[in-house]
Tab-separated table of C-alpha atoms and ligand atoms in Angstrom:
chain	number	residue	atom	x	y	z
P	1	UNK	CA	-34.941	130.352	-5.501
P	2	UNK	CA	-35.965	127.500	-2.898
P	3	UNK	CA	-33.793	125.256	-0.866
P	4	UNK	CA	-34.532	121.451	0.176
P	5	UNK	CA	-33.998	119.517	2.595
P	6	UNK	CA	-34.218	115.267	1.940
P	7	UNK	CA	-34.565	113.332	5.828
P	8	UNK	CA	-35.902	109.524	6.199
P	9	UNK	CA	-38.581	110.057	8.548
P	10	UNK	CA	-38.318	106.456	9.123
P	11	UNK	CA	-35.572	103.825	10.431
P	12	UNK	CA	-33.682	104.914	6.904
P	13	UNK	CA	-34.143	103.143	4.375
P	14	UNK	CA	-37.300	105.175	2.931
P	15	UNK	CA	-35.827	105.082	-0.688
P	16	UNK	CA	-34.398	108.578	0.023
P	17	UNK	CA	-31.072	107.648	-2.856
P	18	UNK	CA	-33.991	107.554	-6.172
P	19	UNK	CA	-34.994	110.766	-4.378
P	20	UNK	CA	-31.690	112.512	-3.902
P	21	UNK	CA	-30.272	111.587	-7.400
P	22	UNK	CA	-33.782	112.839	-9.019
P	23	UNK	CA	-33.102	116.541	-7.026
P	24	UNK	CA	-29.352	116.322	-6.989
P	25	UNK	CA	-30.116	116.584	-11.226
P	26	UNK	CA	-31.371	119.727	-10.855
P	27	UNK	CA	-29.927	121.289	-7.788
P	28	UNK	CA	-26.443	122.803	-7.865
P	29	UNK	CA	-24.631	121.769	-5.015
P	30	UNK	CA	-25.004	118.708	-2.787
P	31	UNK	CA	-24.646	118.591	0.620
P	32	UNK	CA	-24.310	115.626	3.532
P	33	UNK	CA	-23.782	116.462	6.689
P	34	UNK	CA	-24.644	113.168	8.765
P	35	UNK	CA	-23.896	109.689	9.956
P	36	UNK	CA	-20.994	109.116	7.578
P	37	UNK	CA	-20.409	105.549	5.594
P	38	UNK	CA	-23.270	103.682	7.326
P	39	UNK	CA	-25.458	104.957	4.716
P	40	UNK	CA	-26.831	103.242	1.751
P	41	UNK	CA	-28.089	105.103	-0.749
P	42	UNK	CA	-28.926	103.375	-4.372
P	43	UNK	CA	-29.040	105.009	-7.775
P	44	UNK	CA	-30.609	103.717	-10.542
P	45	UNK	CA	-29.608	105.696	-13.438
P	46	UNK	CA	-29.955	104.121	-17.442
P	47	UNK	CA	-30.308	100.857	-16.304
P	48	UNK	CA	-26.895	101.369	-14.209
P	49	UNK	CA	-27.296	100.921	-11.261
P	50	UNK	CA	-24.409	102.913	-8.193
P	51	UNK	CA	-24.376	102.197	-4.428
P	52	UNK	CA	-22.974	104.628	-2.115
P	53	UNK	CA	-21.635	104.731	0.684
P	54	UNK	CA	-20.506	108.340	1.657
P	55	UNK	CA	-19.630	110.236	-1.603
P	56	UNK	CA	-23.123	112.952	-1.411
P	57	UNK	CA	-26.080	111.399	-3.285
P	58	UNK	CA	-25.512	114.840	-6.919
P	59	UNK	CA	-21.971	112.863	-8.085
P	60	UNK	CA	-22.962	110.597	-10.225
P	61	UNK	CA	-24.898	113.314	-12.384
P	62	UNK	CA	-22.006	115.475	-11.882
P	63	UNK	CA	-23.653	118.160	-9.571
P	64	UNK	CA	-21.331	120.142	-6.972
P	65	UNK	CA	-20.870	118.001	-4.184
P	66	UNK	CA	-19.110	118.147	-0.403
P	67	UNK	CA	-19.517	116.744	2.475
P	68	UNK	CA	-20.569	118.887	5.091
P	69	UNK	CA	-18.920	119.012	9.329
P	70	UNK	CA	-21.270	116.732	10.953
P	71	UNK	CA	-19.584	113.716	8.936
P	72	UNK	CA	-17.810	111.443	10.236
P	73	UNK	CA	-15.358	110.181	7.646
P	74	UNK	CA	-13.423	107.398	6.708
P	75	UNK	CA	-10.576	108.183	4.699
P	76	UNK	CA	-10.025	105.027	3.526
P	77	UNK	CA	-13.717	104.258	2.984
P	78	UNK	CA	-13.619	108.079	0.916
P	79	UNK	CA	-10.603	106.530	-1.207
P	80	UNK	CA	-12.828	103.067	-1.967
P	81	UNK	CA	-16.118	104.703	-2.748
P	82	UNK	CA	-14.220	107.819	-5.304
P	83	UNK	CA	-12.891	104.448	-7.523
P	84	UNK	CA	-15.671	101.934	-7.103
P	85	UNK	CA	-17.142	105.033	-8.975
P	86	UNK	CA	-14.993	106.452	-11.168
P	87	UNK	CA	-13.903	102.535	-12.280
P	88	UNK	CA	-18.011	103.861	-13.835
P	89	UNK	CA	-17.351	106.366	-15.632
P	90	UNK	CA	-18.139	108.135	-13.189
P	91	UNK	CA	-15.945	111.478	-12.695
P	92	UNK	CA	-14.970	113.341	-9.135
P	93	UNK	CA	-12.309	115.750	-9.132
P	94	UNK	CA	-11.776	119.113	-6.751
P	95	UNK	CA	-13.989	120.211	-9.332
P	96	UNK	CA	-16.953	118.756	-8.100
P	97	UNK	CA	-16.261	117.388	-4.124
P	98	UNK	CA	-15.212	119.360	-1.902
P	99	UNK	CA	-15.158	117.843	1.618
P	100	UNK	CA	-15.646	119.730	5.175
P	101	UNK	CA	-11.383	120.071	7.004
P	102	UNK	CA	-13.492	119.693	10.730
P	103	UNK	CA	-14.690	116.198	9.501
P	104	UNK	CA	-13.143	113.834	12.291
P	105	UNK	CA	-11.826	110.877	11.014
P	106	UNK	CA	-13.410	107.020	11.901
P	107	UNK	CA	-9.901	106.043	12.165
P	108	UNK	CA	-9.634	101.260	12.430
P	109	UNK	CA	-9.605	102.365	15.855
P	110	UNK	CA	-12.846	102.753	15.939
P	111	UNK	CA	-13.681	99.847	13.958
P	112	UNK	CA	-12.060	98.078	16.183
P	113	UNK	CA	-13.925	99.861	19.203
P	114	UNK	CA	-17.400	99.290	17.612
P	115	UNK	CA	-16.966	95.777	17.044
P	116	UNK	CA	-15.968	94.461	20.227
P	117	UNK	CA	-18.688	96.546	22.189
P	118	UNK	CA	-21.619	94.589	19.783
P	119	UNK	CA	-19.520	91.521	20.372
P	120	UNK	CA	-19.407	91.275	24.260
P	121	UNK	CA	-23.544	92.620	24.026
P	122	UNK	CA	-24.375	89.125	22.174
P	123	UNK	CA	-27.953	89.502	22.418
P	124	UNK	CA	-28.338	93.061	23.994
P	125	UNK	CA	-26.448	94.344	20.916
P	126	UNK	CA	-27.429	97.367	18.757
P	127	UNK	CA	-26.786	95.479	15.282
P	128	UNK	CA	-24.614	98.678	13.887
P	129	UNK	CA	-22.591	98.500	10.914
P	130	UNK	CA	-19.762	97.329	12.916
P	131	UNK	CA	-17.916	100.821	10.672
P	132	UNK	CA	-17.268	102.954	13.976
P	133	UNK	CA	-19.691	105.083	13.326
P	134	UNK	CA	-20.219	105.627	17.054
P	135	UNK	CA	-16.779	105.818	18.362
P	136	UNK	CA	-16.061	108.129	15.881
P	137	UNK	CA	-18.902	110.850	16.947
P	138	UNK	CA	-17.947	109.630	21.183
P	139	UNK	CA	-14.293	110.873	20.686
P	140	UNK	CA	-15.237	114.515	18.049
P	141	UNK	CA	-17.291	115.428	21.480
P	142	UNK	CA	-14.710	113.799	23.555
P	143	UNK	CA	-12.177	116.597	21.984
P	144	UNK	CA	-10.038	113.984	20.789
P	145	UNK	CA	-9.962	114.021	17.586
P	146	UNK	CA	-7.931	113.841	14.160
P	147	UNK	CA	-9.672	116.054	12.325
P	148	UNK	CA	-9.080	116.069	7.600
P	149	UNK	CA	-7.443	119.253	8.288
P	150	UNK	CA	-4.864	117.835	11.180
P	151	UNK	CA	-3.542	115.338	7.801
P	152	UNK	CA	-2.230	118.373	6.718
P	153	UNK	CA	0.017	118.442	9.718
P	154	UNK	CA	1.017	114.900	10.770
P	155	UNK	CA	4.305	116.350	12.104
P	156	UNK	CA	2.360	117.961	15.108
P	157	UNK	CA	0.063	115.205	15.224
P	158	UNK	CA	1.766	113.078	19.296
P	159	UNK	CA	-0.075	115.393	21.465
P	160	UNK	CA	-3.348	114.648	19.706
P	161	UNK	CA	-1.451	110.852	19.239
P	162	UNK	CA	-1.042	110.796	23.163
P	163	UNK	CA	-4.957	111.659	24.124
P	164	UNK	CA	-6.445	109.768	22.407
P	165	UNK	CA	-4.107	106.665	22.638
P	166	UNK	CA	-4.424	106.656	26.473
P	167	UNK	CA	-7.859	107.161	25.615
P	168	UNK	CA	-8.681	103.862	23.689
P	169	UNK	CA	-5.599	101.768	25.238
P	170	UNK	CA	-7.333	101.944	28.418
P	171	UNK	CA	-10.324	100.690	26.464
P	172	UNK	CA	-8.905	97.862	24.258
P	173	UNK	CA	-7.009	96.835	27.794
P	174	UNK	CA	-10.711	95.933	28.963
P	175	UNK	CA	-11.482	93.650	25.949
P	176	UNK	CA	-7.788	92.361	26.318
P	177	UNK	CA	-6.154	94.175	23.567
P	178	UNK	CA	-3.408	95.143	22.460
P	179	UNK	CA	-2.827	99.150	23.040
P	180	UNK	CA	-2.893	101.051	19.670
P	181	UNK	CA	0.268	100.126	17.162
P	182	UNK	CA	0.141	103.577	17.555
P	183	UNK	CA	3.073	103.671	14.346
P	184	UNK	CA	1.039	101.948	12.128
P	185	UNK	CA	-1.626	104.223	12.417
P	186	UNK	CA	0.644	106.937	12.263
P	187	UNK	CA	2.111	105.285	8.742
P	188	UNK	CA	-1.666	105.105	7.358
P	189	UNK	CA	-2.497	108.694	8.148
P	190	UNK	CA	0.404	109.372	5.750
P	191	UNK	CA	-0.162	107.119	3.231
P	192	UNK	CA	-4.164	108.476	2.857
P	193	UNK	CA	-3.276	112.177	3.596
P	194	UNK	CA	-2.337	112.797	-0.100
P	195	UNK	CA	-5.807	111.605	-1.311
P	196	UNK	CA	-8.049	113.611	0.470
P	197	UNK	CA	-6.450	116.562	0.854
P	198	UNK	CA	-7.145	116.910	-2.987
P	199	UNK	CA	-10.413	117.969	-1.338
P	200	UNK	CA	-10.078	119.323	1.855
P	201	UNK	CA	-11.400	122.829	2.598
P	202	UNK	CA	-13.547	125.309	4.326
P	203	UNK	CA	-16.887	123.792	3.307
P	204	UNK	CA	-18.816	127.167	4.821
P	205	UNK	CA	-17.612	129.079	2.627
P	206	UNK	CA	-17.007	127.171	-0.542
P	207	UNK	CA	-21.191	127.163	0.695
P	208	UNK	CA	-21.620	130.603	1.764
P	209	UNK	CA	-20.425	131.447	-2.221
P	210	UNK	CA	-21.902	128.688	-4.306
P	211	UNK	CA	-25.569	130.448	-1.482
P	212	UNK	CA	-25.370	134.029	-2.211
P	213	UNK	CA	-24.145	133.244	-6.410
P	214	UNK	CA	-28.159	131.981	-5.795
P	215	UNK	CA	-27.195	128.515	-5.782
P	216	UNK	CA	-29.541	125.735	-5.836
P	217	UNK	CA	-29.224	123.369	-2.853
P	218	UNK	CA	-29.633	120.313	-1.889
P	219	UNK	CA	-29.311	118.692	2.256
P	220	UNK	CA	-28.917	114.988	1.715
P	221	UNK	CA	-29.769	113.401	4.760
P	222	UNK	CA	-28.848	109.576	5.800
P	223	UNK	CA	-30.512	107.439	8.358
P	224	UNK	CA	-33.665	108.343	9.362
P	225	UNK	CA	-35.312	110.237	12.556
P	226	UNK	CA	-36.606	107.422	14.684
P	227	UNK	CA	-32.258	106.359	14.905
P	228	UNK	CA	-31.515	109.908	15.484
P	229	UNK	CA	-29.553	109.904	18.744
P	230	UNK	CA	-31.939	112.419	21.305
P	231	UNK	CA	-35.751	112.114	19.105
P	232	UNK	CA	-35.175	107.729	17.987
P	233	UNK	CA	-35.715	104.801	20.162
P	234	UNK	CA	-32.914	105.743	21.481
P	235	UNK	CA	-29.982	103.666	22.286
P	236	UNK	CA	-30.995	102.082	19.147
P	237	UNK	CA	-29.963	104.539	17.447
P	238	UNK	CA	-27.115	105.895	15.445
P	239	UNK	CA	-24.703	108.359	17.198
P	240	UNK	CA	-25.697	111.495	15.427
P	241	UNK	CA	-28.828	113.870	15.702
P	242	UNK	CA	-29.812	113.219	11.732
P	243	UNK	CA	-33.313	115.279	11.755
P	244	UNK	CA	-33.423	118.684	9.265
P	245	UNK	CA	-31.732	120.759	12.148
P	246	UNK	CA	-28.885	118.756	12.201
P	247	UNK	CA	-28.284	119.981	7.966
P	248	UNK	CA	-27.618	123.778	9.821
P	249	UNK	CA	-25.592	122.811	11.970
P	250	UNK	CA	-23.296	120.316	9.394
P	251	UNK	CA	-23.074	122.079	6.963
P	252	UNK	CA	-21.738	125.429	8.354
P	253	UNK	CA	-24.893	127.765	7.189
P	254	UNK	CA	-27.467	129.466	9.153
P	255	UNK	CA	-30.794	126.953	9.429
P	256	UNK	CA	-32.914	129.658	7.951
P	257	UNK	CA	-31.232	128.034	4.871
P	258	UNK	CA	-32.086	124.824	4.582
P	259	UNK	CA	-35.512	125.403	3.125
P	260	UNK	CA	-38.057	122.523	1.919
P	261	UNK	CA	-37.803	120.077	4.387
P	262	UNK	CA	-38.582	116.496	2.572
P	263	UNK	CA	-39.126	113.571	4.265
P	264	UNK	CA	-39.237	110.104	2.570
P	265	UNK	CA	-41.143	107.643	3.632
P	266	UNK	CA	-42.063	103.970	3.156
P	267	UNK	CA	-45.236	103.163	2.274
P	268	UNK	CA	-44.811	100.232	4.947
P	269	UNK	CA	-41.926	100.554	7.624
P	270	UNK	CA	-38.909	98.547	7.187
P	271	UNK	CA	-36.027	98.747	9.620
P	272	UNK	CA	-32.015	97.422	10.651
P	273	UNK	CA	-30.709	95.699	13.453
P	274	UNK	CA	-32.263	95.696	16.932
P	275	UNK	CA	-34.636	97.835	18.719
P	276	UNK	CA	-38.958	98.504	18.994
P	277	UNK	CA	-40.501	98.544	15.557
P	278	UNK	CA	-44.306	98.615	17.140
P	279	UNK	CA	-45.851	97.007	13.321
P	280	UNK	CA	-43.079	94.820	12.284
P	281	UNK	CA	-45.166	91.751	11.264
P	282	UNK	CA	-43.349	88.447	11.895
P	283	UNK	CA	-45.553	86.226	9.490
P	284	UNK	CA	-46.597	85.562	5.871
P	285	UNK	CA	-47.136	89.425	4.968
P	286	UNK	CA	-44.265	91.226	6.372
P	287	UNK	CA	-42.535	87.511	3.950
P	288	UNK	CA	-44.239	88.954	1.150
P	289	UNK	CA	-43.298	92.760	1.786
P	290	UNK	CA	-39.904	92.145	2.532
P	291	UNK	CA	-39.282	89.889	-0.933
P	292	UNK	CA	-41.509	91.475	-3.232
P	293	UNK	CA	-39.298	94.949	-1.649
P	294	UNK	CA	-36.438	93.155	-1.724
P	295	UNK	CA	-35.373	94.230	1.951
P	296	UNK	CA	-31.785	94.493	1.947
P	297	UNK	CA	-29.580	96.577	3.564
P	298	UNK	CA	-27.424	97.744	1.253
P	299	UNK	CA	-24.173	98.303	3.386
P	300	UNK	CA	-24.940	95.524	5.255
P	301	UNK	CA	-27.087	92.709	3.332
P	302	UNK	CA	-28.957	92.515	6.270
P	303	UNK	CA	-32.143	90.995	6.237
P	304	UNK	CA	-34.354	94.460	7.182
P	305	UNK	CA	-37.293	94.820	9.348
P	306	UNK	CA	-41.230	94.374	7.940
P	307	UNK	CA	-44.516	96.004	9.107
P	308	UNK	CA	-47.054	97.321	7.609
P	309	UNK	CA	-46.761	102.113	7.439
P	310	UNK	CA	-47.213	103.206	11.142
P	311	UNK	CA	-48.530	106.454	10.714
P	312	UNK	CA	-47.381	107.278	14.967
P	313	UNK	CA	-44.298	107.746	14.465
P	314	UNK	CA	-44.581	109.027	11.060
P	315	UNK	CA	-46.205	111.949	12.566
P	316	UNK	CA	-43.903	112.507	15.166
P	317	UNK	CA	-41.332	112.556	13.164
P	318	UNK	CA	-42.863	115.342	10.828
P	319	UNK	CA	-43.538	117.300	13.572
P	320	UNK	CA	-39.885	117.156	15.126
P	321	UNK	CA	-38.210	117.552	11.446
P	322	UNK	CA	-40.956	120.606	10.634
P	323	UNK	CA	-41.216	118.846	6.811
P	324	UNK	CA	-43.348	120.933	4.691
P	325	UNK	CA	-43.782	117.624	2.407
P	326	UNK	CA	-42.873	113.714	2.077
P	327	UNK	CA	-42.470	111.528	-1.002
P	328	UNK	CA	-43.937	108.772	-0.337
P	329	UNK	CA	-41.299	105.670	-1.624
P	330	UNK	CA	-42.806	101.650	-2.952
P	331	UNK	CA	-46.220	102.140	-3.020
P	332	UNK	CA	-45.581	99.122	-5.986
P	333	UNK	CA	-44.525	97.158	-2.730
P	334	UNK	CA	-48.428	97.136	-1.325
P	335	UNK	CA	-49.572	96.518	-4.923
P	336	UNK	CA	-52.424	92.731	-4.571
P	337	UNK	CA	-52.612	92.517	-0.952
P	338	UNK	CA	-56.307	91.898	-0.440
P	339	UNK	CA	-56.533	94.892	2.550
P	340	UNK	CA	-53.970	96.949	3.309
P	341	UNK	CA	-52.827	97.967	7.465
P	342	UNK	CA	-51.936	101.391	8.189
P	343	UNK	CA	-51.240	101.765	12.555
P	344	UNK	CA	-53.093	105.044	13.888
P	345	UNK	CA	-52.477	104.611	17.562
P	346	UNK	CA	-50.728	102.609	20.605
P	347	UNK	CA	-51.783	101.113	23.225
P	348	UNK	CA	-49.646	101.078	26.841
P	349	UNK	CA	-50.818	99.925	29.733
P	350	UNK	CA	-54.546	100.333	28.998
P	351	UNK	CA	-54.637	103.816	27.347
P	352	UNK	CA	-54.378	104.428	24.041
P	353	UNK	CA	-51.321	106.644	22.489
P	354	UNK	CA	-50.858	109.114	19.953
P	355	UNK	CA	-47.058	108.938	20.531
P	356	UNK	CA	-44.442	107.234	20.406
P	357	UNK	CA	-43.317	107.334	23.736
P	358	UNK	CA	-39.016	108.242	24.898
P	359	UNK	CA	-38.810	105.154	27.451
P	360	UNK	CA	-37.193	102.793	25.935
P	361	UNK	CA	-39.105	99.526	27.787
P	362	UNK	CA	-42.719	101.347	27.321
P	363	UNK	CA	-41.118	101.916	23.808
P	364	UNK	CA	-41.223	97.825	23.440
P	365	UNK	CA	-44.729	97.486	25.344
P	366	UNK	CA	-47.061	100.142	22.560
P	367	UNK	CA	-49.012	97.900	20.541
P	368	UNK	CA	-50.652	98.793	17.621
P	369	UNK	CA	-53.887	100.075	16.713
P	370	UNK	CA	-54.803	99.058	12.813
P	371	UNK	CA	-57.470	101.090	10.565
P	372	UNK	CA	-58.061	98.056	7.883
P	373	UNK	CA	-58.432	99.311	3.718
P	374	UNK	CA	-59.241	97.666	1.118
P	375	UNK	CA	-56.362	96.423	-1.420
P	376	UNK	CA	-56.150	96.460	-5.078
P	377	UNK	CA	-55.377	94.365	-7.776
P	378	UNK	CA	-53.986	96.188	-10.096
P	379	UNK	CA	-50.334	96.578	-10.632
P	380	UNK	CA	-48.867	101.057	-9.560
P	381	UNK	CA	-45.526	100.112	-10.440
P	382	UNK	CA	-43.651	103.101	-12.858
P	383	UNK	CA	-47.629	105.365	-12.190
P	384	UNK	CA	-46.511	109.077	-13.836
P	385	UNK	CA	-49.411	110.284	-11.921
P	386	UNK	CA	-51.985	109.869	-9.701
P	387	UNK	CA	-54.439	109.053	-13.157
P	388	UNK	CA	-52.501	106.056	-12.816
P	389	UNK	CA	-53.311	105.284	-9.916
P	390	UNK	CA	-56.163	102.690	-8.948
P	391	UNK	CA	-58.736	104.545	-6.559
P	392	UNK	CA	-57.598	101.894	-3.321
P	393	UNK	CA	-54.408	103.082	-3.763
P	394	UNK	CA	-54.898	107.171	-3.818
P	395	UNK	CA	-57.606	106.821	-1.156
P	396	UNK	CA	-54.009	105.065	0.697
P	397	UNK	CA	-52.079	107.930	0.124
P	398	UNK	CA	-54.746	110.533	1.724
P	399	UNK	CA	-55.020	108.514	4.420
P	400	UNK	CA	-51.234	108.004	5.095
P	401	UNK	CA	-51.531	112.024	4.203
P	402	UNK	CA	-54.634	113.446	6.284
P	403	UNK	CA	-53.322	110.818	9.615
P	404	UNK	CA	-49.262	112.054	9.083
P	405	UNK	CA	-50.647	115.511	9.200
P	406	UNK	CA	-48.361	116.442	6.559
P	407	UNK	CA	-48.508	116.548	2.953
P	408	UNK	CA	-47.476	114.221	0.153
P	409	UNK	CA	-45.426	116.029	-2.027
P	410	UNK	CA	-44.083	113.356	-4.031
P	411	UNK	CA	-45.053	110.029	-4.470
P	412	UNK	CA	-42.323	107.133	-6.649
P	413	UNK	CA	-43.818	104.300	-8.080
P	414	UNK	CA	-40.299	102.304	-9.041
P	415	UNK	CA	-36.971	102.976	-8.527
P	416	UNK	CA	-36.588	104.604	-12.120
P	417	UNK	CA	-35.712	108.639	-11.777
P	418	UNK	CA	-38.457	109.189	-14.099
P	419	UNK	CA	-41.147	107.050	-12.573
P	420	UNK	CA	-42.562	109.717	-10.076
P	421	UNK	CA	-45.688	110.763	-9.491
P	422	UNK	CA	-44.794	114.859	-8.850
P	423	UNK	CA	-47.953	117.040	-6.415
P	424	UNK	CA	-45.591	120.072	-5.631
P	425	UNK	CA	-41.890	120.629	-6.680
P	426	UNK	CA	-39.677	121.212	-3.738
P	427	UNK	CA	-37.149	122.825	-5.207
P	428	UNK	CA	-40.303	125.289	-6.489
P	429	UNK	CA	-42.290	126.036	-3.081
F	1	IMP	P1	-24.353	102.806	13.520
F	1	IMP	O1	-24.567	104.420	12.760
F	1	IMP	O2	-23.694	102.253	12.508
F	1	IMP	O3	-24.107	102.819	15.156
F	1	IMP	O4	-25.245	102.004	13.832
F	1	IMP	C1	-26.772	102.428	14.751
F	1	IMP	C2	-27.875	102.091	14.301
F	1	IMP	O5	-28.306	102.356	13.195
F	1	IMP	C3	-28.000	100.216	13.945
F	1	IMP	O6	-29.474	99.960	14.126
F	1	IMP	C4	-27.673	100.302	11.980
F	1	IMP	O7	-28.484	99.330	11.153
F	1	IMP	C5	-28.523	101.946	12.013
F	1	IMP	N1	-28.200	102.492	10.398
F	1	IMP	C6	-27.597	103.218	10.770
F	1	IMP	N2	-27.171	103.357	9.707
F	1	IMP	C7	-28.413	103.532	8.830
F	1	IMP	C8	-28.862	103.478	7.628
F	1	IMP	O8	-28.471	103.967	6.917
F	1	IMP	N3	-30.348	102.178	7.025
F	1	IMP	C9	-30.611	102.355	7.712
F	1	IMP	N4	-29.943	101.339	9.617
F	1	IMP	C10	-29.340	102.836	8.956
């Protein structure tokens, strides 16, 4: 049986939560492989809304859920989220949740640094979620991170704290901040350690076992390809690789295990935070799309920037991530427009190009070239088959599919799990 890897093919917030939840209910294990609690996945099940940032979406449906080594883990955020879900009646034990013992930790000093840098950057800020994600990944590759497994050896932590604090104290001094409170940090780690250690284990080993038993594994990506630290709109990106290839390295299975790559694509475009956005609409149409689509961030509550569908970036994301098929979400938000536009290429210094260039200045300069299509008056909300869709909505979906050179596997027509048109089942492909 095939595995499925879900990734966002735009700037995040494509509606992954609903699709992942739907797939998770049919998977045997769900694994997060990158990012941290900067993600915001909303699930609506039987009228109840669950907001997840760190836990894999499978946790709500009781599917075995794992946090892989590629994730940066804030142990206090983990505890808060577990407690919040338990308050909503979700059972979370070491039977249905495993945390990789080689995950690097996000510490309060990472959050501090994230905030200090953003404040100092003023209008040049990245617009991060302020959760310490970037600084935690820096410490991981700088080989001075404290990891989940270290929580079982806190009496031996001094040499690691020396390395970590030497680095952070120098940075903090540059921002006129006092050195790290080492004793306080150690005390906080001692307090949280037993909670995290309940779930800690070598996730790669657990995955090897479930794979051998023929389990269906769902790899749950966070953010989107345009926020990838290599392939995104650098430097306005997150600090992890958000592409499908990370599913293997960020969980501990080989590249052959990622299976069907499902790219989640919103029927228009949104982004939160700063950075280039060629099809951004700062007019009334953008306002209407934002309001109809409830475009506010799950994690930060920030208003999302909104624009027409950009086929150039989605085609690029699908190629970079080897997307097998897409799930097109929020098509109902386009209901009621007289015409709808799709960006098919860019104009850059009098040249027409069919890709987003790497240079940040060029990314700001590109101008979208649009194709205009007739819209549809009828509602697509809640449609469960192509026969329920207006002809112009079908034409729009077909044109999207052609332009991004990738087939549509699913169309989502409302936040409810069952309001989905299934064209091709990723688990059966
Ligand atoms: P960071 O991941 O907090 O460092 O933020 C870096 C950039 O990624 C900012 O533009 C954030 O708004 C964006 N970002 C991070 N996580 C998400 C997400 O889950 N959805 C959408 N944007 C995100």
